[in-house]
mmCIF file of C-alpha atoms in Angstrom:
data_model
loop_
_atom_site.group_PDB
_atom_site.id
_atom_site.type_symbol
_atom_site.label_atom_id
_atom_site.label_comp_id
_atom_site.label_asym_id
_atom_site.label_seq_id
_atom_site.Cartn_x
_atom_site.Cartn_y
_atom_site.Cartn_z
ATOM 1 C CA UNK A 49 -0.159 0.066 -0.215
ATOM 2 C CA UNK A 50 0.749 3.686 -0.735
ATOM 3 C CA UNK A 51 1.350 3.582 3.420
ATOM 4 C CA UNK A 52 3.581 1.016 3.714
ATOM 5 C CA UNK A 53 5.697 2.514 1.286
ATOM 6 C CA UNK A 54 5.472 5.487 2.121
ATOM 7 C CA UNK A 55 6.947 3.918 5.353
ATOM 8 C CA UNK A 56 9.103 2.154 3.715
ATOM 9 C CA UNK A 57 11.270 5.269 2.678
ATOM 10 C CA UNK A 58 10.571 7.388 6.260
ATOM 11 C CA UNK A 59 12.240 3.701 7.158
ATOM 12 C CA UNK A 60 15.420 4.491 5.065
ATOM 13 C CA UNK A 61 15.739 8.632 6.053
ATOM 14 C CA UNK A 62 15.670 7.262 9.840
ATOM 15 C CA UNK A 63 19.226 5.637 9.306
ATOM 16 C CA UNK A 64 21.543 8.079 11.587
ATOM 17 C CA UNK A 65 24.104 8.362 8.262
ATOM 18 C CA UNK A 66 23.738 7.425 4.635
ATOM 19 C CA UNK A 67 23.781 3.858 3.736
ATOM 20 C CA UNK A 68 27.414 4.826 2.075
ATOM 21 C CA UNK A 69 28.988 5.860 5.465
ATOM 22 C CA UNK A 70 28.437 1.953 6.956
ATOM 23 C CA UNK A 71 31.055 -0.320 6.173
ATOM 24 C CA UNK A 72 29.826 -2.378 3.262
ATOM 25 C CA UNK A 73 29.696 -5.938 5.789
ATOM 26 C CA UNK A 74 27.217 -3.830 7.789
ATOM 27 C CA UNK A 75 25.132 -1.736 5.401
ATOM 28 C CA UNK A 76 23.008 -4.584 4.073
ATOM 29 C CA UNK A 77 22.354 -5.963 7.414
ATOM 30 C CA UNK A 78 21.910 -2.536 9.155
ATOM 31 C CA UNK A 79 19.499 -1.183 7.161
ATOM 32 C CA UNK A 80 17.020 -4.530 7.109
ATOM 33 C CA UNK A 81 17.386 -4.196 11.356
ATOM 34 C CA UNK A 82 16.271 -0.805 11.254
ATOM 35 C CA UNK A 83 13.655 -0.882 8.732
ATOM 36 C CA UNK A 84 12.494 -3.759 10.839
ATOM 37 C CA UNK A 85 12.527 -1.622 14.378
ATOM 38 C CA UNK A 86 11.115 1.559 12.403
ATOM 39 C CA UNK A 87 7.928 -0.249 10.718
ATOM 40 C CA UNK A 88 7.402 -2.210 14.585
ATOM 41 C CA UNK A 89 7.635 1.226 15.977
ATOM 42 C CA UNK A 90 4.642 2.655 13.806
ATOM 43 C CA UNK A 91 0.753 2.421 15.201
ATOM 44 C CA UNK A 92 -1.822 0.551 13.582
ATOM 45 C CA UNK A 93 0.720 -1.880 11.548
ATOM 46 C CA UNK A 94 0.261 -4.959 13.341
ATOM 47 C CA UNK A 95 -3.717 -4.887 14.336
ATOM 48 C CA UNK A 96 -5.037 -8.726 15.077
ATOM 49 C CA UNK A 97 -5.321 -10.615 12.089
ATOM 50 C CA UNK A 98 -3.302 -8.016 9.724
ATOM 51 C CA UNK A 99 -0.171 -9.570 8.095
ATOM 52 C CA UNK A 100 2.784 -8.748 10.512
ATOM 53 C CA UNK A 101 5.335 -5.715 9.676
ATOM 54 C CA UNK A 102 7.952 -7.861 8.434
ATOM 55 C CA UNK A 103 5.493 -9.884 6.135
ATOM 56 C CA UNK A 104 5.178 -7.120 5.008
ATOM 57 C CA UNK A 105 8.506 -5.634 4.036
ATOM 58 C CA UNK A 106 8.970 -9.129 2.436
ATOM 59 C CA UNK A 107 5.748 -8.536 0.225
ATOM 60 C CA UNK A 108 6.567 -4.715 -0.561
ATOM 61 C CA UNK A 109 10.274 -6.415 -1.550
ATOM 62 C CA UNK A 110 9.080 -9.223 -3.732
ATOM 63 C CA UNK A 111 6.369 -7.016 -5.252
ATOM 64 C CA UNK A 112 9.069 -4.441 -5.929
ATOM 65 C CA UNK A 113 10.797 -7.616 -7.369
ATOM 66 C CA UNK A 114 7.861 -8.896 -9.285
ATOM 67 C CA UNK A 115 7.962 -4.780 -11.099
ATOM 68 C CA UNK A 116 11.459 -4.729 -12.020
ATOM 69 C CA UNK A 117 11.258 -7.999 -13.623
ATOM 70 C CA UNK A 118 8.344 -6.964 -15.452
ATOM 71 C CA UNK A 119 10.287 -3.623 -16.435
ATOM 72 C CA UNK A 120 12.574 -5.657 -17.353
ATOM 73 C CA UNK A 121 11.422 -7.739 -20.020
ATOM 74 C CA UNK A 122 8.815 -5.034 -21.023
ATOM 75 C CA UNK A 123 12.406 -3.194 -21.927
ATOM 76 C CA UNK A 124 13.829 -6.959 -23.910
ATOM 77 C CA UNK A 125 10.999 -6.990 -25.730
ATOM 78 C CA UNK A 126 10.975 -3.202 -26.667
ATOM 79 C CA UNK A 127 14.739 -3.402 -26.856
ATOM 80 C CA UNK A 128 14.461 -6.168 -29.804
ATOM 81 C CA UNK A 129 12.377 -4.893 -31.372
ATOM 82 C CA UNK A 130 14.716 -1.964 -31.931
ATOM 83 C CA UNK A 131 17.640 -4.297 -33.204
ATOM 84 C CA UNK A 132 15.839 -5.943 -35.768
ATOM 85 C CA UNK A 133 14.591 -2.654 -36.590
ATOM 86 C CA UNK A 134 18.429 -2.044 -36.885
ATOM 87 C CA UNK A 135 19.247 -4.790 -38.914
ATOM 88 C CA UNK A 136 16.722 -4.167 -41.115
ATOM 89 C CA UNK A 137 16.955 -0.813 -41.908
ATOM 90 C CA UNK A 138 21.128 -1.400 -41.733
ATOM 91 C CA UNK A 139 20.152 -4.081 -44.149
ATOM 92 C CA UNK A 140 18.676 -1.731 -46.385
ATOM 93 C CA UNK A 141 20.880 1.055 -46.141
ATOM 94 C CA UNK A 142 24.246 -1.200 -47.295
ATOM 95 C CA UNK A 143 21.551 -2.684 -49.856
ATOM 96 C CA UNK A 144 21.083 1.009 -51.273
ATOM 97 C CA UNK A 145 25.019 1.953 -51.103
ATOM 98 C CA UNK A 146 25.787 -1.165 -52.584
ATOM 99 C CA UNK A 147 23.424 -0.719 -55.994
ATOM 100 C CA UNK A 148 24.267 3.147 -55.413
ATOM 101 C CA UNK A 149 28.288 2.260 -55.616
ATOM 102 C CA UNK A 150 27.248 -0.007 -58.886
ATOM 103 C CA UNK A 151 25.410 2.649 -60.488
ATOM 104 C CA UNK A 152 28.268 5.413 -59.666
ATOM 105 C CA UNK A 153 30.979 2.746 -61.113
ATOM 106 C CA UNK A 154 28.705 2.058 -64.960
ATOM 107 C CA UNK A 155 28.022 6.238 -65.006
ATOM 108 C CA UNK A 156 32.215 6.413 -64.442
ATOM 109 C CA UNK A 157 32.582 4.173 -67.196
ATOM 110 C CA UNK A 158 29.687 5.661 -69.447
ATOM 111 C CA UNK A 159 31.530 9.072 -69.093
ATOM 112 C CA UNK A 160 34.643 7.473 -69.918
ATOM 113 C CA UNK A 161 33.740 6.195 -72.760
ATOM 114 C CA UNK A 162 31.980 9.166 -74.346
ATOM 115 C CA UNK A 163 34.673 10.905 -73.143
ATOM 116 C CA UNK A 164 37.083 8.944 -75.295
ATOM 117 C CA UNK A 165 34.926 8.451 -78.381
ATOM 118 C CA UNK A 166 34.375 12.737 -78.162
ATOM 119 C CA UNK A 167 38.862 13.021 -78.612
ATOM 120 C CA UNK A 168 38.153 10.214 -81.746
ATOM 121 C CA UNK A 169 35.575 12.109 -83.428
ATOM 122 C CA UNK A 170 37.434 15.458 -82.548
ATOM 123 C CA UNK A 171 40.890 13.629 -84.204
ATOM 124 C CA UNK A 172 39.162 12.771 -86.815
ATOM 125 C CA UNK A 173 36.859 15.551 -87.695
ATOM 126 C CA UNK A 174 40.101 17.585 -87.366
ATOM 127 C CA UNK A 175 42.248 14.623 -90.242
ATOM 128 C CA UNK A 176 38.799 15.222 -92.452
ATOM 129 C CA UNK A 177 38.867 18.979 -92.388
ATOM 130 C CA UNK A 178 42.822 18.600 -93.494
ATOM 131 C CA UNK A 179 42.004 15.948 -95.797
ATOM 132 C CA UNK A 180 39.171 18.872 -97.628
ATOM 133 C CA UNK A 181 41.408 21.782 -97.454
ATOM 134 C CA UNK A 182 43.785 19.385 -99.392
ATOM 135 C CA UNK A 183 41.695 18.550 -101.992
ATOM 136 C CA UNK A 184 39.773 21.634 -102.476
ATOM 137 C CA UNK A 185 43.185 23.083 -103.132
ATOM 138 C CA UNK A 186 44.474 20.568 -105.575
ATOM 139 C CA UNK A 187 40.949 20.563 -107.483
ATOM 140 C CA UNK A 188 41.448 24.582 -107.281
ATOM 141 C CA UNK A 189 44.823 24.396 -109.048
ATOM 142 C CA UNK A 190 43.555 21.677 -111.316
ATOM 143 C CA UNK A 191 41.289 24.143 -112.276
ATOM 144 C CA UNK A 192 43.431 26.922 -113.245
ATOM 145 C CA UNK A 193 46.386 24.047 -115.115
ATOM 146 C CA UNK A 194 42.940 23.234 -117.148
ATOM 147 C CA UNK A 195 41.839 26.584 -117.808
ATOM 148 C CA UNK A 196 45.326 27.567 -118.978
ATOM 149 C CA UNK A 197 45.605 24.869 -120.846
ATOM 150 C CA UNK A 198 42.634 25.506 -122.537
ATOM 151 C CA UNK A 199 43.794 28.636 -123.570
ATOM 152 C CA UNK A 200 47.015 27.757 -125.348
ATOM 153 C CA UNK A 201 44.612 25.066 -126.935
ATOM 154 C CA UNK A 202 42.368 27.691 -128.582
ATOM 155 C CA UNK A 203 45.014 29.835 -129.447
ATOM 156 C CA UNK A 204 46.772 27.125 -130.767
ATOM 157 C CA UNK A 205 43.877 25.868 -132.585
ATOM 158 C CA UNK A 206 42.961 29.696 -134.088
ATOM 159 C CA UNK A 207 46.594 30.070 -135.564
ATOM 160 C CA UNK A 208 47.166 26.566 -137.005
ATOM 161 C CA UNK A 209 43.369 27.017 -138.363
ATOM 162 C CA UNK A 210 44.039 30.458 -139.686
ATOM 163 C CA UNK A 211 47.511 29.170 -141.578
ATOM 164 C CA UNK A 212 45.697 26.371 -142.798
ATOM 165 C CA UNK A 213 43.295 28.548 -144.401
ATOM 166 C CA UNK A 214 45.849 30.953 -145.905
ATOM 167 C CA UNK A 215 47.684 27.748 -147.144
ATOM 168 C CA UNK A 216 44.623 26.539 -148.783
ATOM 169 C CA UNK A 217 43.634 29.745 -150.120
ATOM 170 C CA UNK A 218 47.219 30.177 -151.735
ATOM 171 C CA UNK A 219 47.160 26.403 -152.970
ATOM 172 C CA UNK A 220 43.910 26.991 -154.534
ATOM 173 C CA UNK A 221 45.439 30.516 -156.509
ATOM 174 C CA UNK A 222 48.620 29.106 -157.806
ATOM 175 C CA UNK A 223 46.597 26.246 -159.085
ATOM 176 C CA UNK A 224 43.711 28.223 -161.236
ATOM 177 C CA UNK A 225 46.482 30.855 -161.824
ATOM 178 C CA UNK A 226 48.733 27.611 -163.507
ATOM 179 C CA UNK A 227 45.851 25.854 -165.251
ATOM 180 C CA UNK A 228 44.902 29.564 -166.955
ATOM 181 C CA UNK A 229 48.764 29.940 -168.511
ATOM 182 C CA UNK A 230 48.061 34.128 -167.761
ATOM 183 C CA UNK A 231 50.433 36.456 -167.832
ATOM 184 C CA UNK A 232 50.683 36.753 -164.161
ATOM 185 C CA UNK A 233 51.856 33.223 -164.048
ATOM 186 C CA UNK A 234 54.777 34.635 -165.906
ATOM 187 C CA UNK A 235 55.993 36.687 -163.463
ATOM 188 C CA UNK A 236 56.817 33.893 -161.260
ATOM 189 C CA UNK A 237 58.293 32.390 -163.055
ATOM 190 C CA UNK A 238 61.783 33.966 -162.464
ATOM 191 C CA UNK A 239 61.389 34.051 -158.157
ATOM 192 C CA UNK A 240 63.944 32.205 -156.458
ATOM 193 C CA UNK A 241 62.305 31.180 -153.210
ATOM 194 C CA UNK A 242 58.096 31.517 -151.634
ATOM 195 C CA UNK A 243 58.811 35.069 -150.229
ATOM 196 C CA UNK A 244 59.312 36.497 -154.177
ATOM 197 C CA UNK A 245 56.495 34.497 -155.010
ATOM 198 C CA UNK A 246 54.296 35.387 -152.204
ATOM 199 C CA UNK A 247 55.245 38.752 -153.096
ATOM 200 C CA UNK A 248 54.400 38.636 -157.027
ATOM 201 C CA UNK A 249 51.132 37.007 -155.697
ATOM 202 C CA UNK A 250 50.598 40.298 -154.248
ATOM 203 C CA UNK A 251 51.294 42.045 -156.935
ATOM 204 C CA UNK A 252 49.120 40.307 -159.224
ATOM 205 C CA UNK A 253 46.285 41.033 -156.501
ATOM 206 C CA UNK A 254 45.854 36.967 -155.684
ATOM 207 C CA UNK A 255 45.954 37.943 -152.013
ATOM 208 C CA UNK A 256 46.338 40.298 -149.422
ATOM 209 C CA UNK A 257 49.835 41.539 -148.547
ATOM 210 C CA UNK A 258 48.809 40.528 -144.915
ATOM 211 C CA UNK A 259 48.860 36.759 -145.525
ATOM 212 C CA UNK A 260 51.645 36.790 -147.615
ATOM 213 C CA UNK A 261 52.768 38.717 -144.702
ATOM 214 C CA UNK A 262 51.765 35.360 -142.421
ATOM 215 C CA UNK A 263 53.121 33.065 -145.128
ATOM 216 C CA UNK A 264 56.190 34.180 -145.409
ATOM 217 C CA UNK A 265 56.705 34.121 -141.450
ATOM 218 C CA UNK A 266 56.130 30.078 -141.470
ATOM 219 C CA UNK A 267 57.581 29.619 -144.363
ATOM 220 C CA UNK A 268 61.064 31.098 -142.548
ATOM 221 C CA UNK A 269 59.748 29.291 -138.919
ATOM 222 C CA UNK A 270 59.826 26.056 -140.993
ATOM 223 C CA UNK A 271 63.073 26.641 -142.558
ATOM 224 C CA UNK A 272 64.533 27.120 -139.463
ATOM 225 C CA UNK A 273 62.857 24.131 -138.143
ATOM 226 C CA UNK A 274 63.614 22.331 -141.182
ATOM 227 C CA UNK A 275 67.247 23.426 -140.336
ATOM 228 C CA UNK A 276 67.675 22.640 -136.848
ATOM 229 C CA UNK A 277 66.249 19.140 -137.220
ATOM 230 C CA UNK A 278 68.738 17.758 -139.430
ATOM 231 C CA UNK A 279 71.725 18.845 -141.411
ATOM 232 C CA UNK A 280 71.399 19.233 -145.190
ATOM 233 C CA UNK A 281 73.667 17.664 -147.734
ATOM 234 C CA UNK A 282 76.842 19.781 -148.954
ATOM 235 C CA UNK A 283 75.685 22.397 -151.394
ATOM 236 C CA UNK A 284 71.620 21.858 -150.867
ATOM 237 C CA UNK A 285 69.967 24.854 -151.188
ATOM 238 C CA UNK A 286 67.913 26.151 -148.620
ATOM 239 C CA UNK A 287 64.363 24.726 -148.376
ATOM 240 C CA UNK A 288 62.737 28.385 -149.281
ATOM 241 C CA UNK A 289 64.590 28.610 -152.224
ATOM 242 C CA UNK A 290 63.051 26.714 -155.350
ATOM 243 C CA UNK A 291 63.278 26.070 -158.421
ATOM 244 C CA UNK A 292 60.924 28.756 -160.466
ATOM 245 C CA UNK A 293 58.586 26.453 -161.799
ATOM 246 C CA UNK A 294 55.757 27.163 -160.395
ATOM 247 C CA UNK A 295 54.906 23.576 -159.737
ATOM 248 C CA UNK A 296 57.315 23.390 -157.026
ATOM 249 C CA UNK A 297 55.311 25.643 -155.119
ATOM 250 C CA UNK A 298 52.504 24.366 -155.243
ATOM 251 C CA UNK A 299 53.493 21.509 -154.084
ATOM 252 C CA UNK A 300 55.816 23.240 -151.254
ATOM 253 C CA UNK A 301 52.499 24.461 -149.978
ATOM 254 C CA UNK A 302 50.798 21.111 -150.036
ATOM 255 C CA UNK A 303 53.139 19.966 -148.410
ATOM 256 C CA UNK A 304 53.240 23.284 -145.716
ATOM 257 C CA UNK A 305 49.380 22.654 -145.411
ATOM 258 C CA UNK A 306 49.596 19.103 -144.521
ATOM 259 C CA UNK A 307 51.982 19.242 -141.686
ATOM 260 C CA UNK A 308 49.848 22.256 -140.355
ATOM 261 C CA UNK A 309 46.757 19.822 -140.614
ATOM 262 C CA UNK A 310 48.811 17.349 -138.700
ATOM 263 C CA UNK A 311 49.636 20.077 -135.988
ATOM 264 C CA UNK A 312 45.594 20.614 -135.728
ATOM 265 C CA UNK A 313 45.148 17.205 -135.235
ATOM 266 C CA UNK A 314 47.748 16.455 -132.980
ATOM 267 C CA UNK A 315 46.364 19.370 -130.781
ATOM 268 C CA UNK A 316 42.751 18.923 -130.858
ATOM 269 C CA UNK A 317 44.272 15.044 -129.704
ATOM 270 C CA UNK A 318 46.255 16.715 -127.224
ATOM 271 C CA UNK A 319 43.384 18.864 -125.803
ATOM 272 C CA UNK A 320 40.849 15.449 -126.015
ATOM 273 C CA UNK A 321 42.984 13.771 -123.786
ATOM 274 C CA UNK A 322 43.775 16.334 -121.164
ATOM 275 C CA UNK A 323 40.563 17.196 -121.051
ATOM 276 C CA UNK A 324 39.512 13.245 -119.722
ATOM 277 C CA UNK A 325 42.462 13.333 -117.804
ATOM 278 C CA UNK A 326 40.967 17.035 -116.034
ATOM 279 C CA UNK A 327 37.399 14.997 -115.813
ATOM 280 C CA UNK A 328 39.101 11.933 -114.177
ATOM 281 C CA UNK A 329 40.892 14.063 -111.750
ATOM 282 C CA UNK A 330 38.436 16.285 -110.944
ATOM 283 C CA UNK A 331 36.116 13.503 -110.445
ATOM 284 C CA UNK A 332 37.803 11.803 -108.147
ATOM 285 C CA UNK A 333 38.824 15.046 -106.150
ATOM 286 C CA UNK A 334 35.096 15.474 -105.969
ATOM 287 C CA UNK A 335 34.053 12.502 -104.859
ATOM 288 C CA UNK A 336 36.890 12.203 -102.012
ATOM 289 C CA UNK A 337 35.274 15.893 -101.218
ATOM 290 C CA UNK A 338 31.737 14.723 -101.093
ATOM 291 C CA UNK A 339 32.682 10.955 -99.111
ATOM 292 C CA UNK A 340 35.304 13.778 -96.853
ATOM 293 C CA UNK A 341 32.039 15.613 -95.775
ATOM 294 C CA UNK A 342 29.981 13.113 -95.130
ATOM 295 C CA UNK A 343 32.311 11.779 -93.308
ATOM 296 C CA UNK A 344 33.185 14.968 -92.009
ATOM 297 C CA UNK A 345 28.678 15.333 -90.726
ATOM 298 C CA UNK A 346 28.102 11.651 -89.561
ATOM 299 C CA UNK A 347 31.465 12.544 -87.047
ATOM 300 C CA UNK A 348 30.163 16.041 -86.033
ATOM 301 C CA UNK A 349 26.612 14.340 -85.359
ATOM 302 C CA UNK A 350 28.236 11.437 -83.341
ATOM 303 C CA UNK A 351 30.601 13.988 -81.603
ATOM 304 C CA UNK A 352 27.443 15.797 -80.593
ATOM 305 C CA UNK A 353 25.896 12.777 -79.015
ATOM 306 C CA UNK A 354 28.512 11.524 -77.509
ATOM 307 C CA UNK A 355 29.182 15.238 -76.009
ATOM 308 C CA UNK A 356 24.940 14.813 -74.639
ATOM 309 C CA UNK A 357 25.725 11.133 -73.526
ATOM 310 C CA UNK A 358 28.550 12.384 -71.252
ATOM 311 C CA UNK A 359 26.353 15.195 -69.642
ATOM 312 C CA UNK A 360 23.403 13.253 -69.011
ATOM 313 C CA UNK A 361 25.788 10.328 -67.689
ATOM 314 C CA UNK A 362 27.380 13.679 -65.644
ATOM 315 C CA UNK A 363 24.214 14.910 -63.749
ATOM 316 C CA UNK A 364 22.888 11.007 -62.938
ATOM 317 C CA UNK A 365 26.872 10.971 -61.024
ATOM 318 C CA UNK A 366 26.460 13.938 -59.414
ATOM 319 C CA UNK A 367 22.860 13.137 -58.613
ATOM 320 C CA UNK A 368 24.102 9.158 -57.514
ATOM 321 C CA UNK A 369 27.050 10.705 -55.255
ATOM 322 C CA UNK A 370 24.827 12.541 -53.696
ATOM 323 C CA UNK A 371 22.829 10.011 -53.140
ATOM 324 C CA UNK A 372 25.045 7.507 -52.209
ATOM 325 C CA UNK A 373 27.081 9.743 -49.904
ATOM 326 C CA UNK A 374 23.039 10.463 -48.230
ATOM 327 C CA UNK A 375 23.206 6.947 -47.362
ATOM 328 C CA UNK A 376 26.722 6.143 -46.415
ATOM 329 C CA UNK A 377 25.394 9.370 -43.368
ATOM 330 C CA UNK A 378 22.715 7.636 -42.715
ATOM 331 C CA UNK A 379 24.089 4.034 -42.217
ATOM 332 C CA UNK A 380 26.656 5.759 -39.626
ATOM 333 C CA UNK A 381 23.716 7.741 -37.500
ATOM 334 C CA UNK A 382 22.293 4.620 -37.433
ATOM 335 C CA UNK A 383 24.835 2.730 -35.990
ATOM 336 C CA UNK A 384 25.480 5.139 -33.871
ATOM 337 C CA UNK A 385 21.873 5.487 -32.669
ATOM 338 C CA UNK A 386 21.733 1.333 -32.153
ATOM 339 C CA UNK A 387 24.903 1.322 -30.456
ATOM 340 C CA UNK A 388 24.061 4.389 -28.246
ATOM 341 C CA UNK A 389 20.479 2.264 -27.149
ATOM 342 C CA UNK A 390 22.595 -0.719 -26.835
ATOM 343 C CA UNK A 391 25.097 0.648 -24.676
ATOM 344 C CA UNK A 392 21.755 2.563 -22.554
ATOM 345 C CA UNK A 393 19.982 -0.946 -22.610
ATOM 346 C CA UNK A 394 23.763 -3.250 -21.425
ATOM 347 C CA UNK A 395 23.641 -0.439 -18.763
ATOM 348 C CA UNK A 396 19.714 -0.222 -17.705
ATOM 349 C CA UNK A 397 20.447 -4.565 -18.116
ATOM 350 C CA UNK A 398 23.380 -4.184 -15.937
ATOM 351 C CA UNK A 399 21.311 -1.827 -13.294
ATOM 352 C CA UNK A 400 18.565 -4.281 -13.005
ATOM 353 C CA UNK A 401 20.036 -7.051 -12.226
ATOM 354 C CA UNK A 402 22.338 -5.486 -9.305
ATOM 355 C CA UNK A 403 18.370 -4.158 -8.318
ATOM 356 C CA UNK A 404 17.064 -7.848 -8.406
ATOM 357 C CA UNK A 405 20.043 -8.660 -6.923
ATOM 358 C CA UNK A 406 20.138 -6.836 -3.560
ATOM 359 C CA UNK A 407 16.423 -7.740 -3.012
ATOM 360 C CA UNK A 408 16.803 -10.953 -2.774
ATOM 361 C CA UNK A 409 19.952 -10.537 -0.553
ATOM 362 C CA UNK A 410 17.870 -7.949 1.548
ATOM 363 C CA UNK A 411 15.027 -11.171 1.293
ATOM 364 C CA UNK A 412 17.139 -13.629 2.386
ATOM 365 C CA UNK A 413 18.644 -11.803 5.410
ATOM 366 C CA UNK A 414 14.913 -10.788 6.733
ATOM 367 C CA UNK A 415 13.669 -13.915 6.757
ATOM 368 C CA UNK A 416 17.313 -14.817 8.693
ATOM 369 C CA UNK A 417 16.611 -11.707 11.251
ATOM 370 C CA UNK A 418 12.444 -13.657 11.909
ATOM 371 C CA UNK A 419 14.375 -17.338 11.952
ATOM 372 C CA UNK A 420 12.052 -18.182 8.597
ATOM 373 C CA UNK A 421 9.297 -18.084 10.519
ATOM 374 C CA UNK A 422 7.643 -16.073 8.033
ATOM 375 C CA UNK A 423 9.459 -16.976 5.358
ATOM 376 C CA UNK A 424 7.312 -17.692 2.484
ATOM 377 C CA UNK A 425 7.935 -17.826 -1.038
ATOM 378 C CA UNK A 426 7.601 -15.114 -3.372
ATOM 379 C CA UNK A 427 8.718 -16.313 -6.481
ATOM 380 C CA UNK A 428 12.450 -16.422 -5.761
ATOM 381 C CA UNK A 429 12.718 -19.506 -7.558
ATOM 382 C CA UNK A 430 11.719 -18.183 -11.095
ATOM 383 C CA UNK A 431 14.211 -17.085 -13.316
ATOM 384 C CA UNK A 432 15.917 -13.684 -12.987
ATOM 385 C CA UNK A 433 15.580 -11.652 -15.834
ATOM 386 C CA UNK A 434 19.209 -11.669 -16.251
ATOM 387 C CA UNK A 435 19.367 -15.286 -17.288
ATOM 388 C CA UNK A 436 16.222 -15.096 -19.166
ATOM 389 C CA UNK A 437 17.776 -12.318 -21.776
ATOM 390 C CA UNK A 438 20.673 -13.885 -22.196
ATOM 391 C CA UNK A 439 19.510 -15.739 -25.956
ATOM 392 C CA UNK A 440 18.862 -11.550 -26.570
ATOM 393 C CA UNK A 441 21.170 -8.926 -27.703
ATOM 394 C CA UNK A 442 21.656 -7.436 -23.993
ATOM 395 C CA UNK A 443 25.179 -6.041 -25.492
ATOM 396 C CA UNK A 444 26.776 -3.562 -28.027
ATOM 397 C CA UNK A 445 28.776 -6.278 -28.714
ATOM 398 C CA UNK A 446 26.163 -8.389 -30.183
ATOM 399 C CA UNK A 447 24.542 -5.122 -31.233
ATOM 400 C CA UNK A 448 27.503 -4.715 -33.713
ATOM 401 C CA UNK A 449 27.151 -8.572 -35.023
ATOM 402 C CA UNK A 450 24.110 -7.544 -37.097
ATOM 403 C CA UNK A 451 24.984 -4.781 -39.485
ATOM 404 C CA UNK A 452 25.081 -6.101 -43.132
#
């Protein structure tokens, strides 16, 4: 009852000095003796038919013992639930950390791959740009050379065609005059070379002075070329010196005409070959430039995609690392909290054990004072809380073993 409990507290207050000041061997027995004396002096506590004060003390100790055991059992249950939660939560966090670490490694590998891909594509783009520039320069040079060749050919063709035309007209005039046998041809009978013949023909109004001058220049050029190509026999007349016969002059002009026509054919064949060669080179260079530009376009698209993928992976890695750091901190905090709880529980369990031991010793002493006359069984044979808790987690050392 509350009165007994109050007297119990009061009995302790009647000690002449604090309990800690008594010798260790006298503390428990002295306290019990004082309690018995104080309870015996309390009026109304030993009425007829009621439990004696000593019995009430024993009963109070037994009730206290039961309360401590019950509190211990409840604390054990709460701690076991908490320890199980610690285990589950630690396992969850460990799995999350494991998963996050794997994700981070995968993202880092992806970033490294995209960076290497970007480096390779940049190098390829540089090579393609240099190749395109070289091909474009070669194409430009080929176009310039082709333009000069074409201009030279057109000039040569025009000159040869003009020469051929003049020679054809000269031969036609001479053959026509020779067929007539007119006075004009008589003037050509005393000429010693083609130059004199052209002059006579101009005087006879057979050709213009301009045509005569060009033909004379052509004959001189042809004569110089022949003299440089082969040595003439000693005493042989110069190429431009002919006997004063009109037929010899006509044959000479026809020979020059054939030579001019052959030169024109050669020039045209050469031009056709040059055009064909240029077209092949031009087509080849244009194809190389076109394919290189296509490859460059693809490389640039690949580089853009790689850069985008790298940026995305970088963002994901930042988030993953942040989550990973949060999980690691949560696990450390959980470990600290669970360890603290385990240590508190261990201390509380130890304290209850000490309390139960003290109560058991107090009951034993009381029973000894009374000769066991009023000793009754209050469950001292029941298993103590400490023994019952041995199969559970009761220390920080036990808690450390649950982490995954």
